[in-house]
Tab-separated table of C-alpha atoms in Angstrom:
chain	number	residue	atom	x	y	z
A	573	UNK	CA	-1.028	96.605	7.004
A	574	UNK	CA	0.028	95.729	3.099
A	575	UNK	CA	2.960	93.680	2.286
A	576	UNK	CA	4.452	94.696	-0.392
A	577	UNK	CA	6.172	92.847	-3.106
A	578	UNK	CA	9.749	93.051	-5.360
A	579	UNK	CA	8.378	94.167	-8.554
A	580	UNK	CA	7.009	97.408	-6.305
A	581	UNK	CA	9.852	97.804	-4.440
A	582	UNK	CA	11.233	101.514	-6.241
A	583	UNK	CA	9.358	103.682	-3.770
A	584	UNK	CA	10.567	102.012	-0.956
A	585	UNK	CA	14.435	100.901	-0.827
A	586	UNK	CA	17.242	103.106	-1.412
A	587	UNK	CA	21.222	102.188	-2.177
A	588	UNK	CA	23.814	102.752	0.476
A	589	UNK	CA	25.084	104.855	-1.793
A	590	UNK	CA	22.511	107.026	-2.675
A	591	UNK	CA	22.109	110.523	-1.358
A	592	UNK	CA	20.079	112.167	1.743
A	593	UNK	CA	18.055	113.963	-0.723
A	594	UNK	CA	17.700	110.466	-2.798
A	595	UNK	CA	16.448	108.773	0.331
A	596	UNK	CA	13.937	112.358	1.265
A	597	UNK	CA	12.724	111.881	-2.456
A	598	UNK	CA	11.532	107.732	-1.991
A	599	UNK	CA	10.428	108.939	1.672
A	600	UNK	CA	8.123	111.631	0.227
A	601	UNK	CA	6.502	109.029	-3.119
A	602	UNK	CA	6.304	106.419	-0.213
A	603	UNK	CA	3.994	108.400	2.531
A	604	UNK	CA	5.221	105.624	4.748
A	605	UNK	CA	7.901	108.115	6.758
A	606	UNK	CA	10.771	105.483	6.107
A	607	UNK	CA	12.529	103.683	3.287
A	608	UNK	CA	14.728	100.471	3.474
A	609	UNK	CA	18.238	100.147	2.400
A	610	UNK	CA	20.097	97.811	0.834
A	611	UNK	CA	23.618	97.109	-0.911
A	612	UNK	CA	23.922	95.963	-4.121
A	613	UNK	CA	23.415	92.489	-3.609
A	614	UNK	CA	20.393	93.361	-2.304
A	615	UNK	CA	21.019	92.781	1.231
A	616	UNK	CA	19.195	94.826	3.638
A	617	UNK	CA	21.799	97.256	5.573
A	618	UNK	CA	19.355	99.607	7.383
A	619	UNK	CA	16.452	101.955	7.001
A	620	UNK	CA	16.599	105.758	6.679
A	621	UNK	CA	13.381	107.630	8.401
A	622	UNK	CA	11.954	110.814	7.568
A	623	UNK	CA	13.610	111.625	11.318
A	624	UNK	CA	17.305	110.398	10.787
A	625	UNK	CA	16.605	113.130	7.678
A	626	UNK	CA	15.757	115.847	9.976
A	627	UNK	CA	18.430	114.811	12.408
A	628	UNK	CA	21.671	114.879	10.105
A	629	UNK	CA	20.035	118.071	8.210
A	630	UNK	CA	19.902	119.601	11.523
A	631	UNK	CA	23.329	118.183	12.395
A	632	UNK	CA	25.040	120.303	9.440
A	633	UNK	CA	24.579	116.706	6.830
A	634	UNK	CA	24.527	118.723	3.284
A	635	UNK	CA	22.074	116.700	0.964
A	636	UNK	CA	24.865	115.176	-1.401
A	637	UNK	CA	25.768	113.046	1.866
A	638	UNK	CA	25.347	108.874	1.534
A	639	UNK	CA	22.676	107.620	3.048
A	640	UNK	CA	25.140	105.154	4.407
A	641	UNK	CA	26.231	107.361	6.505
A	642	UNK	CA	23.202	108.470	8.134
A	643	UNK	CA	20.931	105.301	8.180
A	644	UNK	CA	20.062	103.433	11.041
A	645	UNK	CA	21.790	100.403	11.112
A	646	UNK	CA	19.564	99.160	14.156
A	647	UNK	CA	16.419	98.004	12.555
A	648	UNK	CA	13.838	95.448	12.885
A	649	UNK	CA	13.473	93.143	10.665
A	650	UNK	CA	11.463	89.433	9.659
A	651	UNK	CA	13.203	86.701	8.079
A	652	UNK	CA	9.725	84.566	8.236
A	653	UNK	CA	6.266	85.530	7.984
A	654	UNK	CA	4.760	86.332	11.151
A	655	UNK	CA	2.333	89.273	9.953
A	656	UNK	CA	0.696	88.988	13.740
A	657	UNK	CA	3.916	90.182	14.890
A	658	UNK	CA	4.255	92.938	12.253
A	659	UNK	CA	0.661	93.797	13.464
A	660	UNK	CA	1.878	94.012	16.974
A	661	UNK	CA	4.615	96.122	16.268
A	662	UNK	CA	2.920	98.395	14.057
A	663	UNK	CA	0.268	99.194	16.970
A	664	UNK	CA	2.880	100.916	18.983
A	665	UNK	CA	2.930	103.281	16.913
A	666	UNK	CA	6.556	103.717	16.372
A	667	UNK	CA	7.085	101.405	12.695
A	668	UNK	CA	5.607	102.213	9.487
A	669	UNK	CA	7.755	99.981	7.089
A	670	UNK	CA	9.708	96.569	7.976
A	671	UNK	CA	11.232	94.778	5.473
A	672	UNK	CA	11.425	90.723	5.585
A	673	UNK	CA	14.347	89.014	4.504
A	674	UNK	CA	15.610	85.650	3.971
A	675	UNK	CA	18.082	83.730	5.844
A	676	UNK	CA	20.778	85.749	4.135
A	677	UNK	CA	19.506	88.837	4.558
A	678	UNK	CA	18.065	89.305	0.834
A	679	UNK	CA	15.177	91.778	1.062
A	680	UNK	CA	12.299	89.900	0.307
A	681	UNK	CA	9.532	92.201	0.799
A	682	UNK	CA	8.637	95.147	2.739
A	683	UNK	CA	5.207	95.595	5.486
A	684	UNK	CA	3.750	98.992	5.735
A	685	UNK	CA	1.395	100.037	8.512
């Protein structure tokens, strides 16, 4: 598990407004499956996995569609540090990246399994 901080951020967040192939290209620099999004005040909206992708691909998405869309809107998230929980969830199996906010939903950083 690596936290990872702002200035490192590029690989792993995507606009609401970017594209399905936008979101494929983080996904793919990342190797973490997933990539957080947020709106431009940098409030976390979602997260788009490398399955949502395959899913609205195979559901006839074209890959000039907004990620906004297509992301899932029913994420987990931290707004304090509890790393053991992050290390519980990530031992399901089922989470590689969850981003941490603050109290108004400002990404703060992101965990990766």
């Amino acid at each position: 598990m690596k936290v990872i901080k702002s200035d490192r951020f590029h690989n792993y967040i995507c606009f609401e407004t970017d594209t399905l192939l936008d979101a494929l290209l983080k996904i793919e620099k990342n190797s973490h499956r997933c990539a957080v999004v947020i709106n431009n005040k940098f409030e976390v909206v979602g997260t788009i996995s490398d399955g949502d992708a395959r899913k609205a691909l195979i559901d006839g998405r074209i890959l000039q569609t907004p990620i906004k869309k297509i992301m899932n809107t029913a994420f987990t998230k931290f707004t304090k540090e509890n790393l053991d929980f992050a290390k519980k969830i990530f031992s399901k199996g089922h989470f590689f990246v969850i981003p941490r906010t603050d109290s108004k939903n400002i990404l703060k950083e992101i965990i990766i399994s």
